GROMACS .gro file of C-alpha atoms in nm:
model
  313
    1UNK     CA    1   0.000   0.000   0.000
    2UNK     CA    2   0.132   0.340  -0.090
    3UNK     CA    3   0.221   0.595   0.180
    4UNK     CA    4  -0.055   0.826   0.057
    5UNK     CA    5  -0.317   0.552   0.096
    6UNK     CA    6  -0.187   0.451   0.439
    7UNK     CA    7  -0.193   0.808   0.568
    8UNK     CA    8  -0.543   0.864   0.437
    9UNK     CA    9  -0.708   0.534   0.532
   10UNK     CA   10  -0.601   0.488   0.896
   11UNK     CA   11  -0.736   0.815   1.039
   12UNK     CA   12  -1.041   0.792   0.818
   13UNK     CA   13  -1.132   0.457   0.974
   14UNK     CA   14  -1.066   0.578   1.326
   15UNK     CA   15  -1.265   0.900   1.301
   16UNK     CA   16  -1.541   0.796   1.061
   17UNK     CA   17  -1.803   0.791   1.342
   18UNK     CA   18  -1.744   1.162   1.394
   19UNK     CA   19  -1.781   1.238   1.024
   20UNK     CA   20  -1.424   1.367   1.011
   21UNK     CA   21  -1.231   1.304   0.689
   22UNK     CA   22  -0.863   1.213   0.682
   23UNK     CA   23  -0.775   1.557   0.546
   24UNK     CA   24  -0.951   1.737   0.831
   25UNK     CA   25  -0.807   1.500   1.092
   26UNK     CA   26  -0.449   1.566   0.987
   27UNK     CA   27  -0.510   1.940   0.964
   28UNK     CA   28  -0.634   1.956   1.322
   29UNK     CA   29  -0.365   1.720   1.448
   30UNK     CA   30  -0.085   1.919   1.282
   31UNK     CA   31  -0.223   2.249   1.407
   32UNK     CA   32  -0.270   2.118   1.762
   33UNK     CA   33   0.082   1.974   1.790
   34UNK     CA   34   0.247   2.290   1.658
   35UNK     CA   35   0.023   2.506   1.879
   36UNK     CA   36   0.138   2.321   2.192
   37UNK     CA   37   0.503   2.325   2.086
   38UNK     CA   38   0.483   2.694   1.999
   39UNK     CA   39   0.320   2.794   2.327
   40UNK     CA   40   0.574   2.606   2.537
   41UNK     CA   41   0.860   2.780   2.355
   42UNK     CA   42   0.695   3.124   2.357
   43UNK     CA   43   0.618   3.131   2.729
   44UNK     CA   44   0.990   3.145   2.800
   45UNK     CA   45   1.035   3.443   2.569
   46UNK     CA   46   0.746   3.672   2.670
   47UNK     CA   47   0.929   3.806   2.975
   48UNK     CA   48   1.197   3.947   2.744
   49UNK     CA   49   0.941   4.152   2.547
   50UNK     CA   50   0.761   4.468   2.653
   51UNK     CA   51   0.441   4.637   2.541
   52UNK     CA   52   0.314   4.552   2.195
   53UNK     CA   53   0.638   4.362   2.126
   54UNK     CA   54   0.495   4.073   2.327
   55UNK     CA   55   0.304   3.978   2.011
   56UNK     CA   56   0.629   3.921   1.820
   57UNK     CA   57   0.706   3.565   1.939
   58UNK     CA   58   0.353   3.467   1.836
   59UNK     CA   59   0.438   3.562   1.479
   60UNK     CA   60   0.668   3.263   1.465
   61UNK     CA   61   0.390   3.036   1.588
   62UNK     CA   62   0.133   3.189   1.351
   63UNK     CA   63   0.373   3.112   1.067
   64UNK     CA   64   0.469   2.762   1.178
   65UNK     CA   65   0.120   2.623   1.243
   66UNK     CA   66  -0.011   2.681   0.888
   67UNK     CA   67   0.314   2.549   0.744
   68UNK     CA   68   0.256   2.220   0.923
   69UNK     CA   69  -0.111   2.219   0.820
   70UNK     CA   70  -0.035   2.271   0.452
   71UNK     CA   71   0.249   2.022   0.477
   72UNK     CA   72   0.003   1.757   0.598
   73UNK     CA   73  -0.222   1.825   0.300
   74UNK     CA   74   0.061   1.719   0.070
   75UNK     CA   75   0.004   1.365   0.203
   76UNK     CA   76  -0.377   1.365   0.203
   77UNK     CA   77  -0.463   1.547  -0.121
   78UNK     CA   78  -0.147   1.454  -0.307
   79UNK     CA   79  -0.309   1.412  -0.648
   80UNK     CA   80  -0.474   1.754  -0.637
   81UNK     CA   81  -0.150   1.927  -0.543
   82UNK     CA   82   0.052   1.726  -0.798
   83UNK     CA   83  -0.181   1.856  -1.069
   84UNK     CA   84  -0.054   2.208  -0.994
   85UNK     CA   85   0.309   2.115  -1.066
   86UNK     CA   86   0.422   2.233  -1.413
   87UNK     CA   87   0.430   1.959  -1.674
   88UNK     CA   88   0.797   2.013  -1.754
   89UNK     CA   89   0.892   1.908  -1.399
   90UNK     CA   90   0.925   1.528  -1.369
   91UNK     CA   91   0.809   1.309  -1.080
   92UNK     CA   92   0.522   1.529  -0.962
   93UNK     CA   93   0.419   1.306  -0.672
   94UNK     CA   94   0.775   1.285  -0.540
   95UNK     CA   95   0.803   1.664  -0.522
   96UNK     CA   96   0.467   1.695  -0.351
   97UNK     CA   97   0.576   1.452  -0.079
   98UNK     CA   98   0.919   1.616  -0.045
   99UNK     CA   99   0.777   1.967  -0.012
  100UNK     CA  100   0.514   1.847   0.234
  101UNK     CA  101   0.775   1.681   0.451
  102UNK     CA  102   0.992   1.991   0.423
  103UNK     CA  103   0.710   2.217   0.536
  104UNK     CA  104   0.640   2.001   0.842
  105UNK     CA  105   1.008   1.983   0.939
  106UNK     CA  106   1.048   2.357   0.884
  107UNK     CA  107   0.743   2.430   1.101
  108UNK     CA  108   0.891   2.233   1.390
  109UNK     CA  109   1.236   2.384   1.339
  110UNK     CA  110   1.105   2.741   1.336
  111UNK     CA  111   0.889   2.675   1.642
  112UNK     CA  112   1.170   2.541   1.860
  113UNK     CA  113   1.449   2.754   1.707
  114UNK     CA  114   1.664   2.458   1.606
  115UNK     CA  115   1.823   2.518   1.264
  116UNK     CA  116   1.546   2.776   1.226
  117UNK     CA  117   1.750   3.009   1.007
  118UNK     CA  118   1.819   2.734   0.754
  119UNK     CA  119   1.458   2.615   0.766
  120UNK     CA  120   1.319   2.966   0.712
  121UNK     CA  121   1.560   3.032   0.427
  122UNK     CA  122   1.456   2.709   0.254
  123UNK     CA  123   1.087   2.790   0.301
  124UNK     CA  124   1.141   3.141   0.163
  125UNK     CA  125   1.325   3.010  -0.142
  126UNK     CA  126   1.062   2.737  -0.195
  127UNK     CA  127   0.782   2.993  -0.194
  128UNK     CA  128   0.980   3.211  -0.434
  129UNK     CA  129   1.025   2.912  -0.666
  130UNK     CA  130   0.649   2.861  -0.656
  131UNK     CA  131   0.603   3.221  -0.767
  132UNK     CA  132   0.853   3.193  -1.051
  133UNK     CA  133   0.764   2.842  -1.174
  134UNK     CA  134   0.387   2.834  -1.127
  135UNK     CA  135   0.231   3.168  -1.030
  136UNK     CA  136   0.394   3.400  -1.283
  137UNK     CA  137   0.314   3.171  -1.579
  138UNK     CA  138  -0.044   3.155  -1.449
  139UNK     CA  139  -0.074   3.531  -1.428
  140UNK     CA  140   0.067   3.571  -1.779
  141UNK     CA  141  -0.204   3.338  -1.909
  142UNK     CA  142  -0.477   3.527  -1.722
  143UNK     CA  143  -0.343   3.882  -1.679
  144UNK     CA  144  -0.689   4.030  -1.622
  145UNK     CA  145  -0.785   3.785  -1.348
  146UNK     CA  146  -0.730   3.965  -1.018
  147UNK     CA  147  -0.761   3.643  -0.817
  148UNK     CA  148  -0.466   3.490  -1.001
  149UNK     CA  149  -0.259   3.795  -0.910
  150UNK     CA  150  -0.373   3.767  -0.549
  151UNK     CA  151  -0.252   3.408  -0.534
  152UNK     CA  152   0.086   3.492  -0.684
  153UNK     CA  153   0.141   3.784  -0.447
  154UNK     CA  154   0.033   3.569  -0.154
  155UNK     CA  155   0.322   3.330  -0.216
  156UNK     CA  156   0.554   3.629  -0.249
  157UNK     CA  157   0.445   3.763   0.090
  158UNK     CA  158   0.496   3.421   0.250
  159UNK     CA  159   0.844   3.413   0.100
  160UNK     CA  160   0.915   3.762   0.234
  161UNK     CA  161   0.818   3.669   0.588
  162UNK     CA  162   1.031   3.355   0.585
  163UNK     CA  163   1.332   3.534   0.438
  164UNK     CA  164   1.296   3.819   0.689
  165UNK     CA  165   1.306   3.570   0.973
  166UNK     CA  166   1.605   3.389   0.819
  167UNK     CA  167   1.793   3.720   0.800
  168UNK     CA  168   1.700   3.835   1.149
  169UNK     CA  169   1.907   3.770   1.464
  170UNK     CA  170   1.597   3.614   1.624
  171UNK     CA  171   1.622   3.304   1.404
  172UNK     CA  172   1.907   3.166   1.615
  173UNK     CA  173   1.878   2.998   1.950
  174UNK     CA  174   2.046   3.101   2.277
  175UNK     CA  175   2.424   3.104   2.264
  176UNK     CA  176   2.439   3.100   1.884
  177UNK     CA  177   2.609   3.383   1.691
  178UNK     CA  178   2.372   3.651   1.561
  179UNK     CA  179   2.460   3.832   1.241
  180UNK     CA  180   2.281   4.103   1.047
  181UNK     CA  181   2.234   4.090   0.669
  182UNK     CA  182   2.345   4.361   0.431
  183UNK     CA  183   2.098   4.644   0.383
  184UNK     CA  184   2.040   4.545   0.021
  185UNK     CA  185   1.939   4.192   0.115
  186UNK     CA  186   1.733   4.312   0.410
  187UNK     CA  187   1.524   4.525   0.173
  188UNK     CA  188   1.405   4.222  -0.026
  189UNK     CA  189   1.156   4.093   0.236
  190UNK     CA  190   1.014   4.446   0.274
  191UNK     CA  191   0.931   4.456  -0.097
  192UNK     CA  192   0.801   4.099  -0.096
  193UNK     CA  193   0.547   4.195   0.172
  194UNK     CA  194   0.494   4.561   0.078
  195UNK     CA  195   0.392   4.503  -0.285
  196UNK     CA  196   0.120   4.245  -0.203
  197UNK     CA  197  -0.005   4.469   0.078
  198UNK     CA  198  -0.060   4.761  -0.159
  199UNK     CA  199  -0.235   4.540  -0.415
  200UNK     CA  200  -0.457   4.377  -0.153
  201UNK     CA  201  -0.544   4.712   0.000
  202UNK     CA  202  -0.666   4.851  -0.331
  203UNK     CA  203  -0.865   4.533  -0.394
  204UNK     CA  204  -1.040   4.570  -0.059
  205UNK     CA  205  -1.145   4.925  -0.137
  206UNK     CA  206  -1.274   4.822  -0.481
  207UNK     CA  207  -1.438   4.497  -0.371
  208UNK     CA  208  -1.516   4.516   0.004
  209UNK     CA  209  -1.766   4.230  -0.018
  210UNK     CA  210  -1.484   3.975  -0.053
  211UNK     CA  211  -1.298   3.825   0.243
  212UNK     CA  212  -1.039   4.063   0.393
  213UNK     CA  213  -0.668   3.995   0.429
  214UNK     CA  214  -0.591   3.802   0.112
  215UNK     CA  215  -0.871   3.895  -0.133
  216UNK     CA  216  -0.949   3.554  -0.274
  217UNK     CA  217  -1.259   3.439  -0.461
  218UNK     CA  218  -1.491   3.410  -0.160
  219UNK     CA  219  -1.757   3.650  -0.036
  220UNK     CA  220  -1.767   3.735   0.332
  221UNK     CA  221  -2.081   3.577   0.482
  222UNK     CA  222  -2.358   3.831   0.536
  223UNK     CA  223  -2.407   3.715   0.894
  224UNK     CA  224  -2.061   3.848   0.990
  225UNK     CA  225  -2.121   4.180   1.172
  226UNK     CA  226  -1.951   4.487   1.024
  227UNK     CA  227  -1.804   4.289   0.737
  228UNK     CA  228  -1.794   4.579   0.489
  229UNK     CA  229  -1.656   4.827   0.741
  230UNK     CA  230  -1.386   4.580   0.844
  231UNK     CA  231  -1.291   4.519   0.482
  232UNK     CA  232  -1.248   4.891   0.421
  233UNK     CA  233  -1.048   4.924   0.743
  234UNK     CA  234  -0.818   4.635   0.650
  235UNK     CA  235  -0.776   4.784   0.301
  236UNK     CA  236  -0.666   5.122   0.434
  237UNK     CA  237  -0.417   4.964   0.676
  238UNK     CA  238  -0.279   4.745   0.397
  239UNK     CA  239  -0.220   5.048   0.176
  240UNK     CA  240  -0.062   5.260   0.449
  241UNK     CA  241   0.158   4.981   0.581
  242UNK     CA  242   0.255   4.865   0.232
  243UNK     CA  243   0.358   5.220   0.143
  244UNK     CA  244   0.571   5.249   0.457
  245UNK     CA  245   0.744   4.920   0.381
  246UNK     CA  246   0.824   5.018   0.023
  247UNK     CA  247   0.966   5.362   0.109
  248UNK     CA  248   1.137   5.231   0.426
  249UNK     CA  249   0.962   5.464   0.669
  250UNK     CA  250   0.860   5.345   1.018
  251UNK     CA  251   0.871   4.990   0.892
  252UNK     CA  252   0.859   4.811   1.226
  253UNK     CA  253   0.554   5.001   1.342
  254UNK     CA  254   0.382   4.965   1.004
  255UNK     CA  255   0.441   4.588   0.987
  256UNK     CA  256   0.333   4.541   1.349
  257UNK     CA  257   0.007   4.729   1.298
  258UNK     CA  258  -0.057   4.541   0.974
  259UNK     CA  259   0.010   4.206   1.137
  260UNK     CA  260  -0.230   4.284   1.422
  261UNK     CA  261  -0.491   4.400   1.168
  262UNK     CA  262  -0.469   4.074   0.974
  263UNK     CA  263  -0.494   3.886   1.305
  264UNK     CA  264  -0.811   4.085   1.380
  265UNK     CA  265  -0.953   3.982   1.042
  266UNK     CA  266  -0.867   3.618   1.112
  267UNK     CA  267  -1.047   3.627   1.448
  268UNK     CA  268  -1.342   3.837   1.330
  269UNK     CA  269  -1.409   3.678   0.991
  270UNK     CA  270  -1.228   3.350   0.938
  271UNK     CA  271  -1.259   3.196   1.283
  272UNK     CA  272  -1.641   3.235   1.292
  273UNK     CA  273  -1.653   3.089   0.939
  274UNK     CA  274  -1.451   2.793   1.065
  275UNK     CA  275  -1.661   2.748   1.377
  276UNK     CA  276  -1.973   2.747   1.160
  277UNK     CA  277  -1.827   2.462   0.949
  278UNK     CA  278  -1.543   2.299   1.148
  279UNK     CA  279  -1.516   2.001   0.911
  280UNK     CA  280  -1.508   2.210   0.594
  281UNK     CA  281  -1.165   2.190   0.430
  282UNK     CA  282  -1.220   2.521   0.250
  283UNK     CA  283  -1.295   2.703   0.576
  284UNK     CA  284  -0.987   2.546   0.733
  285UNK     CA  285  -0.764   2.650   0.444
  286UNK     CA  286  -0.892   3.008   0.448
  287UNK     CA  287  -0.832   3.039   0.821
  288UNK     CA  288  -0.478   2.899   0.815
  289UNK     CA  289  -0.396   3.087   0.494
  290UNK     CA  290  -0.480   3.416   0.663
  291UNK     CA  291  -0.295   3.312   0.980
  292UNK     CA  292   0.013   3.239   0.768
  293UNK     CA  293  -0.011   3.586   0.612
  294UNK     CA  294  -0.033   3.736   0.961
  295UNK     CA  295   0.267   3.532   1.076
  296UNK     CA  296   0.475   3.637   0.775
  297UNK     CA  297   0.405   4.004   0.845
  298UNK     CA  298   0.491   3.974   1.215
  299UNK     CA  299   0.813   3.791   1.128
  300UNK     CA  300   0.902   4.084   0.907
  301UNK     CA  301   0.813   4.329   1.185
  302UNK     CA  302   1.031   4.147   1.437
  303UNK     CA  303   1.321   4.147   1.191
  304UNK     CA  304   1.315   4.528   1.181
  305UNK     CA  305   1.568   4.692   1.410
  306UNK     CA  306   1.393   4.917   1.663
  307UNK     CA  307   1.653   5.188   1.628
  308UNK     CA  308   1.666   5.201   1.249
  309UNK     CA  309   1.304   5.123   1.159
  310UNK     CA  310   1.197   5.488   1.195
  311UNK     CA  311   1.162   5.781   0.963
  312UNK     CA  312   1.492   5.851   0.789
  313UNK     CA  313   1.597   6.195   0.682
   0.00000   0.00000   0.00000
C-alpha cells in the first residue's frame, strides 16, 4: 500500500463515526501539535518583550502552524497538489511529498528555534520558486484575473516573511552567533510583503464584499457583523503599511500594525466561518492561509531593528 493511501485510510477509519475526513483530521492534528510546541517555547520568551512587542514571538507560531497544516495536506490530497506542478517538472508526486515533509520539518524547526535560520531560508526560497515556476506563468495566461494575481502575491508575501526571519538575529537559539544581513538583502523581504499589501489594500477598497486579508474568490458571509466596514479598514491599513514598507519609513511600526490587523480579520471573519463549518476543508484552508499571512508580516516586523526602523531623513 502506498504511503498516501496509508496516511489517508487509517485516520479515516478511526474517526469515521465523527464524520471527520482524513484531510480534516491531519489538519487539526498538525495544528494542535504545533500550537502546543509553539506555546511552550513562547512562554519562555514573553518576559523578554515589553508592550506591543509581546506579540512578536507569536508571529513565529502563527507562521509555523499553517506550514505544518499545509504540509500535511501534501500527504492527504497529493493528487490535487501534484496537478498544480508544471508539466515540464518530472516526478510530480515525489516533489509533492518532499515539499510536504519539508514544510512540516520547517514548522517544527522554526517553532523550537533549532536550525530555524536554515529552515526559514529554505521555506522562503521554496515559496519564491512557486512564484517563478507556477504563479507567474499563471498570471501571464490570465493577466486580467485579479484572483490569479492575489494568489501569486500571496506566495511572495509568504516568502518575504520567511526570508525576513532567516535574515534576522531572532532566528538563532540562545548562545548561537547573531549576524545582520546587508541592507540590500534586508530590503528584499520588505518589498516581498509591501507590494502584495498595496495590491490587496486597493482590492479591498474596490471589492469590500470579498474576504479581507488576502482577497481571494470568496464572499464574506452576510451574517458576519460589520463585514464591509472591516474590509475597508483592512484595506486602508494594507495600503498605508505597504507604502511604509516600500519607502522604508517606520517599517517596524507599520508591519506590526498590519500584522495585528490581519490577526483581527482572522479572528473576526475566518474563525467564525470555521466554527460554523469545522469540518469544511475550504474554511480550514482560508483560516490557516490568513494566519500564515499574519505570521509572515509579524516575522518581518520582528526582523526590523527598533533603532533604524523609523523615519529617515
